[in-house]
mmCIF file of C-alpha atoms and ligand atoms in Angstrom:
data_model
loop_
_atom_site.group_PDB
_atom_site.id
_atom_site.type_symbol
_atom_site.label_atom_id
_atom_site.label_comp_id
_atom_site.label_asym_id
_atom_site.label_seq_id
_atom_site.Cartn_x
_atom_site.Cartn_y
_atom_site.Cartn_z
ATOM 1 C CA MET A 1 15.352 170.430 58.073
ATOM 2 C CA ASN A 2 12.719 168.281 56.562
ATOM 3 C CA GLU A 3 12.426 164.617 55.885
ATOM 4 C CA ARG A 4 13.443 163.308 52.837
ATOM 5 C CA VAL A 5 11.718 160.132 51.349
ATOM 6 C CA ASN A 6 13.042 158.123 49.286
ATOM 7 C CA ILE A 7 11.671 157.147 45.926
ATOM 8 C CA LEU A 8 12.971 154.617 44.162
ATOM 9 C CA GLY A 9 17.371 154.724 45.431
ATOM 10 C CA VAL A 10 16.489 159.078 45.469
ATOM 11 C CA LYS A 11 16.532 160.821 48.549
ATOM 12 C CA VAL A 12 13.554 163.854 47.729
ATOM 13 C CA ASP A 13 12.886 166.618 50.587
ATOM 14 C CA ALA A 14 9.530 166.918 51.180
ATOM 15 C CA VAL A 15 9.232 170.487 50.989
ATOM 16 C CA THR A 16 6.904 173.858 50.386
ATOM 17 C CA MET A 17 7.670 176.395 47.589
ATOM 18 C CA ALA A 18 7.845 178.639 50.338
ATOM 19 C CA GLN A 19 10.504 176.317 52.045
ATOM 20 C CA ALA A 20 12.275 175.850 48.712
ATOM 21 C CA VAL A 21 12.486 178.696 47.755
ATOM 22 C CA GLU A 22 14.074 179.732 51.427
ATOM 23 C CA ARG A 23 16.742 176.863 51.236
ATOM 24 C CA VAL A 24 18.002 178.733 47.756
ATOM 25 C CA ALA A 25 18.608 181.844 49.318
ATOM 26 C CA ASP A 26 21.149 180.101 52.387
ATOM 27 C CA LEU A 27 22.006 177.736 50.149
ATOM 28 C CA ILE A 28 23.112 181.390 48.615
ATOM 29 C CA ASP A 29 24.522 183.076 51.163
ATOM 30 C CA ALA A 30 26.259 180.360 52.536
ATOM 31 C CA GLY A 31 27.778 180.480 49.496
ATOM 32 C CA LYS A 32 29.617 177.293 48.655
ATOM 33 C CA PRO A 33 28.881 175.594 45.631
ATOM 34 C CA SER A 34 26.089 173.192 45.438
ATOM 35 C CA ILE A 35 23.064 171.373 43.022
ATOM 36 C CA VAL A 36 19.270 171.778 43.241
ATOM 37 C CA ALA A 37 17.665 169.153 41.897
ATOM 38 C CA THR A 38 14.092 168.501 40.467
ATOM 39 C CA ALA A 39 13.284 164.395 40.746
ATOM 40 C CA ASN A 40 9.877 163.874 38.455
ATOM 41 C CA ALA A 41 9.281 160.535 37.503
ATOM 42 C CA GLU A 42 11.458 160.121 34.291
ATOM 43 C CA MET A 43 14.586 161.538 35.940
ATOM 44 C CA LEU A 44 13.694 159.450 39.597
ATOM 45 C CA LEU A 45 13.520 155.740 37.137
ATOM 46 C CA ARG A 46 16.288 156.170 35.196
ATOM 47 C CA ALA A 47 17.935 157.066 38.501
ATOM 48 C CA THR A 48 17.656 153.466 38.656
ATOM 49 C CA HIS A 49 19.796 152.415 36.238
ATOM 50 C CA ASP A 50 22.051 155.239 35.890
ATOM 51 C CA ASP A 51 23.795 155.038 38.498
ATOM 52 C CA GLU A 52 26.313 159.101 38.592
ATOM 53 C CA LEU A 53 22.241 160.896 38.143
ATOM 54 C CA LYS A 54 21.545 159.101 41.365
ATOM 55 C CA ASN A 55 24.651 159.631 43.534
ATOM 56 C CA ILE A 56 24.499 162.935 42.336
ATOM 57 C CA LEU A 57 21.038 163.545 43.227
ATOM 58 C CA ASN A 58 22.302 161.846 46.972
ATOM 59 C CA ALA A 59 25.125 164.216 46.838
ATOM 60 C CA ALA A 60 22.363 167.323 45.612
ATOM 61 C CA SER A 61 22.180 169.920 48.401
ATOM 62 C CA LEU A 62 18.148 169.931 48.193
ATOM 63 C CA VAL A 63 15.997 167.420 45.499
ATOM 64 C CA VAL A 64 12.804 169.041 44.488
ATOM 65 C CA PRO A 65 9.785 166.757 44.038
ATOM 66 C CA ASP A 66 8.643 168.199 40.754
ATOM 67 C CA GLY A 67 5.054 166.718 39.061
ATOM 68 C CA ALA A 68 2.419 164.819 40.155
ATOM 69 C CA GLY A 69 4.428 161.788 39.280
ATOM 70 C CA THR A 70 7.035 162.697 42.622
ATOM 71 C CA VAL A 71 4.318 163.814 44.825
ATOM 72 C CA TRP A 72 2.501 160.926 43.703
ATOM 73 C CA ALA A 73 5.064 158.942 44.693
ATOM 74 C CA ALA A 74 5.977 159.334 48.469
ATOM 75 C CA ARG A 75 2.126 160.002 49.227
ATOM 76 C CA HIS A 76 2.051 155.849 47.843
ATOM 77 C CA LEU A 77 5.178 154.991 50.133
ATOM 78 C CA GLY A 78 3.235 156.771 52.821
ATOM 79 C CA LYS A 79 5.335 159.417 53.107
ATOM 80 C CA GLN A 80 3.846 163.442 53.626
ATOM 81 C CA MET A 81 4.563 165.084 50.530
ATOM 82 C CA PRO A 82 3.329 168.822 51.168
ATOM 83 C CA GLU A 83 2.899 169.496 47.633
ATOM 84 C CA ARG A 84 4.278 169.578 44.076
ATOM 85 C CA VAL A 85 7.510 172.124 43.461
ATOM 86 C CA ALA A 86 8.425 172.491 39.768
ATOM 87 C CA GLY A 87 10.963 173.670 38.192
ATOM 88 C CA PHE A 88 9.497 175.862 35.984
ATOM 89 C CA ASP A 89 7.704 177.546 38.688
ATOM 90 C CA LEU A 90 10.111 177.153 40.962
ATOM 91 C CA VAL A 91 13.150 180.056 38.716
ATOM 92 C CA GLN A 92 9.683 181.850 38.425
ATOM 93 C CA GLU A 93 9.658 181.850 42.217
ATOM 94 C CA LEU A 94 13.566 182.816 42.409
ATOM 95 C CA MET A 95 13.787 185.886 39.362
ATOM 96 C CA LYS A 96 10.826 187.548 41.510
ATOM 97 C CA LEU A 97 13.585 187.636 43.913
ATOM 98 C CA ALA A 98 16.446 187.580 42.706
ATOM 99 C CA PRO A 99 16.323 191.713 42.694
ATOM 100 C CA VAL A 100 16.020 192.195 46.181
ATOM 101 C CA LYS A 101 18.035 189.804 47.225
ATOM 102 C CA GLN A 102 20.662 191.936 44.285
ATOM 103 C CA TRP A 103 21.466 187.795 43.394
ATOM 104 C CA LYS A 104 22.400 187.566 39.177
ATOM 105 C CA ILE A 105 21.921 185.024 37.844
ATOM 106 C CA PHE A 106 23.330 183.010 34.798
ATOM 107 C CA LEU A 107 21.028 181.043 31.429
ATOM 108 C CA PHE A 108 23.344 178.429 30.484
ATOM 109 C CA GLY A 109 21.485 176.041 27.401
ATOM 110 C CA SER A 110 18.824 174.943 25.157
ATOM 111 C CA ALA A 111 18.977 176.523 21.151
ATOM 112 C CA PRO A 112 20.773 179.622 19.818
ATOM 113 C CA THR A 113 18.367 182.144 20.977
ATOM 114 C CA ILE A 114 16.236 180.931 23.268
ATOM 115 C CA ALA A 115 18.540 181.891 26.250
ATOM 116 C CA ASP A 116 18.494 185.497 25.441
ATOM 117 C CA LYS A 117 14.789 185.399 24.123
ATOM 118 C CA ALA A 118 14.308 184.025 28.249
ATOM 119 C CA LYS A 119 16.801 186.385 29.770
ATOM 120 C CA VAL A 120 14.497 189.685 27.486
ATOM 121 C CA LYS A 121 11.506 187.799 29.602
ATOM 122 C CA ALA A 122 13.182 187.748 32.404
ATOM 123 C CA GLU A 123 13.919 191.098 32.048
ATOM 124 C CA THR A 124 10.276 192.423 31.501
ATOM 125 C CA LEU A 125 8.480 189.778 33.729
ATOM 126 C CA TYR A 126 10.178 190.567 36.865
ATOM 127 C CA PRO A 127 12.485 194.599 36.708
ATOM 128 C CA GLY A 128 15.665 194.595 37.950
ATOM 129 C CA ILE A 129 16.456 191.611 37.108
ATOM 130 C CA LYS A 130 19.814 191.227 36.076
ATOM 131 C CA ILE A 131 20.412 188.877 34.113
ATOM 132 C CA VAL A 132 24.589 187.938 33.793
ATOM 133 C CA GLY A 133 25.606 186.129 30.695
ATOM 134 C CA THR A 134 23.666 183.551 28.679
ATOM 135 C CA ARG A 135 25.138 180.646 26.621
ATOM 136 C CA ASN A 136 23.534 178.081 23.952
ATOM 137 C CA GLY A 137 23.675 174.466 24.857
ATOM 138 C CA TYR A 138 25.392 172.710 22.195
ATOM 139 C CA PHE A 139 29.028 173.027 22.435
ATOM 140 C CA THR A 140 31.749 169.775 22.325
ATOM 141 C CA ALA A 141 34.175 168.947 25.375
ATOM 142 C CA ALA A 142 36.537 171.903 23.694
ATOM 143 C CA ASP A 143 34.090 174.353 23.921
ATOM 144 C CA GLU A 144 34.543 174.333 27.382
ATOM 145 C CA PRO A 145 37.362 175.831 29.699
ATOM 146 C CA GLU A 146 35.951 178.794 27.644
ATOM 147 C CA ILE A 147 31.433 178.216 29.113
ATOM 148 C CA ILE A 148 33.316 177.420 32.113
ATOM 149 C CA SER A 149 35.006 181.295 31.787
ATOM 150 C CA GLN A 150 32.064 183.374 30.940
ATOM 151 C CA ILE A 151 30.382 181.550 33.432
ATOM 152 C CA LYS A 152 33.068 182.492 36.081
ATOM 153 C CA SER A 153 34.102 186.039 34.370
ATOM 154 C CA ALA A 154 29.445 186.531 35.145
ATOM 155 C CA ARG A 155 29.954 185.429 38.266
ATOM 156 C CA PRO A 156 26.927 184.823 39.165
ATOM 157 C CA GLU A 157 24.660 183.577 42.716
ATOM 158 C CA ILE A 158 22.686 181.330 40.638
ATOM 159 C CA LEU A 159 23.781 179.426 37.298
ATOM 160 C CA LEU A 160 19.877 177.558 36.311
ATOM 161 C CA ALA A 161 21.721 175.053 32.879
ATOM 162 C CA ALA A 162 18.589 173.697 30.773
ATOM 163 C CA LEU A 163 20.419 170.584 29.109
ATOM 164 C CA GLY A 164 17.949 168.030 29.771
ATOM 165 C CA VAL A 165 18.261 165.219 32.158
ATOM 166 C CA PRO A 166 20.929 163.608 32.791
ATOM 167 C CA LYS A 167 23.258 165.325 30.842
ATOM 168 C CA GLN A 168 22.912 169.065 32.729
ATOM 169 C CA GLU A 169 22.923 167.373 36.212
ATOM 170 C CA LYS A 170 26.095 165.299 34.913
ATOM 171 C CA TRP A 171 27.478 169.168 33.310
ATOM 172 C CA LEU A 172 27.232 170.711 36.962
ATOM 173 C CA ALA A 173 28.965 167.795 38.822
ATOM 174 C CA LYS A 174 31.251 167.700 37.165
ATOM 175 C CA PHE A 175 32.545 171.177 37.515
ATOM 176 C CA ARG A 176 30.331 172.222 40.815
ATOM 177 C CA ASP A 177 34.061 172.750 42.439
ATOM 178 C CA GLU A 178 35.773 174.668 39.275
ATOM 179 C CA LEU A 179 32.396 177.036 38.483
ATOM 180 C CA GLN A 180 32.407 177.928 42.110
ATOM 181 C CA ILE A 181 28.228 178.782 41.811
ATOM 182 C CA PRO A 182 26.877 178.470 45.232
ATOM 183 C CA VAL A 183 23.364 177.620 43.579
ATOM 184 C CA SER A 184 23.467 175.920 40.517
ATOM 185 C CA ILE A 185 20.150 173.822 38.639
ATOM 186 C CA GLY A 186 19.182 172.445 36.274
ATOM 187 C CA VAL A 187 15.904 173.731 34.961
ATOM 188 C CA GLY A 188 15.175 171.289 30.948
ATOM 189 C CA GLY A 189 12.503 173.221 29.521
ATOM 190 C CA THR A 190 12.077 175.857 31.664
ATOM 191 C CA PHE A 191 13.511 178.162 29.109
ATOM 192 C CA ASP A 192 11.716 177.067 25.507
ATOM 193 C CA VAL A 193 8.805 177.950 28.775
ATOM 194 C CA MET A 194 10.097 181.520 28.728
ATOM 195 C CA ALA A 195 10.882 182.156 24.829
ATOM 196 C CA GLY A 196 7.407 181.046 24.396
ATOM 197 C CA VAL A 197 8.612 178.206 22.153
ATOM 198 C CA VAL A 198 7.540 176.031 24.426
ATOM 199 C CA LYS A 199 4.201 176.532 25.992
ATOM 200 C CA ARG A 200 2.900 174.738 29.674
ATOM 201 C CA ALA A 201 -0.251 172.593 30.125
ATOM 202 C CA PRO A 202 -3.456 175.280 30.696
ATOM 203 C CA LEU A 203 -3.755 175.463 34.553
ATOM 204 C CA TRP A 204 -7.303 173.678 34.585
ATOM 205 C CA MET A 205 -4.005 170.574 32.820
ATOM 206 C CA GLN A 206 -1.696 171.012 35.504
ATOM 207 C CA ARG A 207 -4.391 170.986 38.129
ATOM 208 C CA ALA A 208 -5.948 167.653 37.069
ATOM 209 C CA LYS A 209 -2.084 166.455 36.909
ATOM 210 C CA LEU A 210 -1.720 165.998 33.070
ATOM 211 C CA GLU A 211 0.585 168.955 32.361
ATOM 212 C CA TRP A 212 2.777 165.260 31.501
ATOM 213 C CA LEU A 213 -0.691 164.576 29.204
ATOM 214 C CA PHE A 214 -0.801 168.210 26.924
ATOM 215 C CA ARG A 215 3.273 167.534 26.758
ATOM 216 C CA ALA A 216 3.404 164.688 25.420
ATOM 217 C CA MET A 217 0.039 166.048 22.928
ATOM 218 C CA LEU A 218 2.397 169.284 21.862
ATOM 219 C CA GLN A 219 5.237 166.807 20.893
ATOM 220 C CA PRO A 220 5.137 164.129 19.589
ATOM 221 C CA SER A 221 8.632 162.568 20.046
ATOM 222 C CA ARG A 222 8.385 162.625 23.538
ATOM 223 C CA ALA A 223 5.521 160.653 22.892
ATOM 224 C CA GLY A 224 7.604 157.768 23.595
ATOM 225 C CA ARG A 225 8.706 159.330 27.504
ATOM 226 C CA LEU A 226 5.339 158.685 28.605
ATOM 227 C CA VAL A 227 6.259 154.198 29.199
ATOM 228 C CA ALA A 228 8.651 156.000 31.800
ATOM 229 C CA LEU A 229 4.990 156.463 33.762
ATOM 230 C CA PRO A 230 3.528 153.398 34.246
ATOM 231 C CA LYS A 231 7.323 152.089 35.188
ATOM 232 C CA PHE A 232 7.438 154.181 36.987
ATOM 233 C CA VAL A 233 3.933 153.675 38.908
ATOM 234 C CA LEU A 234 5.181 149.563 38.943
ATOM 235 C CA LYS A 235 8.396 151.037 40.614
ATOM 236 C CA VAL A 236 7.116 152.656 42.749
ATOM 237 C CA HIS A 237 5.182 149.638 44.166
ATOM 238 C CA GLN A 238 6.776 147.475 44.139
ATOM 239 C CA GLN A 239 9.096 149.095 47.061
ATOM 240 C CA LYS A 240 6.238 149.520 48.734
ATOM 241 C CA VAL A 241 5.551 146.167 48.484
ATOM 242 C CA ASN A 242 8.827 145.586 49.444
ATOM 243 C CA SER A 243 9.535 148.045 52.621
HETATM 244 N N1 UDP B 301 19.206 170.193 25.080
HETATM 245 C C1 UDP B 301 20.353 171.468 25.240
HETATM 246 N N2 UDP B 301 21.969 170.687 24.554
HETATM 247 C C2 UDP B 301 21.572 169.540 25.060
HETATM 248 C C3 UDP B 301 20.256 168.444 25.537
HETATM 249 C C4 UDP B 301 19.434 169.684 25.071
HETATM 250 O O1 UDP B 301 20.700 172.508 25.904
HETATM 251 O O2 UDP B 301 22.172 168.740 24.066
HETATM 252 C C5 UDP B 301 17.912 171.797 25.847
HETATM 253 C C6 UDP B 301 17.305 172.228 25.101
HETATM 254 O O3 UDP B 301 17.385 172.583 23.727
HETATM 255 C C7 UDP B 301 15.842 172.115 26.346
HETATM 256 C C8 UDP B 301 16.558 171.056 27.197
HETATM 257 O O4 UDP B 301 17.566 171.119 26.549
HETATM 258 O O5 UDP B 301 14.892 173.095 25.637
HETATM 259 C C9 UDP B 301 15.868 170.539 27.578
HETATM 260 O O6 UDP B 301 14.494 170.378 27.822
HETATM 261 P P1 UDP B 301 13.300 168.748 28.095
HETATM 262 O O7 UDP B 301 11.915 169.610 27.988
HETATM 263 O O8 UDP B 301 13.499 167.086 27.255
HETATM 264 O O9 UDP B 301 14.303 169.367 28.829
HETATM 265 P P2 UDP B 301 14.433 167.448 30.137
HETATM 266 O O10 UDP B 301 12.523 167.039 30.166
HETATM 267 O O11 UDP B 301 15.139 167.167 29.632
HETATM 268 O O12 UDP B 301 13.927 167.504 31.674
#
């Protein structure tokens, strides 16, 4: 078992991408319903004032270090954190492996047509992949029984939920036992990127750890969310000083 690093009260797994993929495979083999989360700085900051989210993350089977901020935080606290495991990249690795392992995948979330476009993209990129269902992420409580039965009857090994943070984590936790899907992962904007409606930062920006800046530039509505970053840095520093 790898070390779990406490960052602002959330235990984040110190795993590489390869280890994360292996853990997901083990969880699927085990067959018990489990939740995998991808923790970026914004999510970790939110968990400091959202106990429900914090408890879900700490009960999750795997919490990967999504984003440069999370890796920085662990290292600043003097802990090992091998590399960044971005949610988008984890999904691509799992999709690559899915035809070999015969894992079926369900895409739940994002605006109407986006998950369908992401499905087509996945089928082009990963021949033989079985995307056994899609459902957009705009619904009311009255729609939930139908959504649950749609997902259950598709019998996926992996459920990807793109409803945004913290809605996706809370939804997956609420219905985990009812759904009985081996692995459910909250994947944020992954389908938007796969569908081509939102671009990922160019590699040089990802390497320079500037993906957050690129996203803010491209979607100015997100710019307000940037204040989370200095707050996160400050809180992590306080944690270090107080420890
Ligand atoms: N979304 C959704 N239902 C909602 C709210 C959001 O399906 O009620 C989708 C939205 O269309 C987008 C994704 O959730 O595809 C959130 O993407 P974002 O990049 O904002 O993710 P975050 O940064 O919150 O992980």
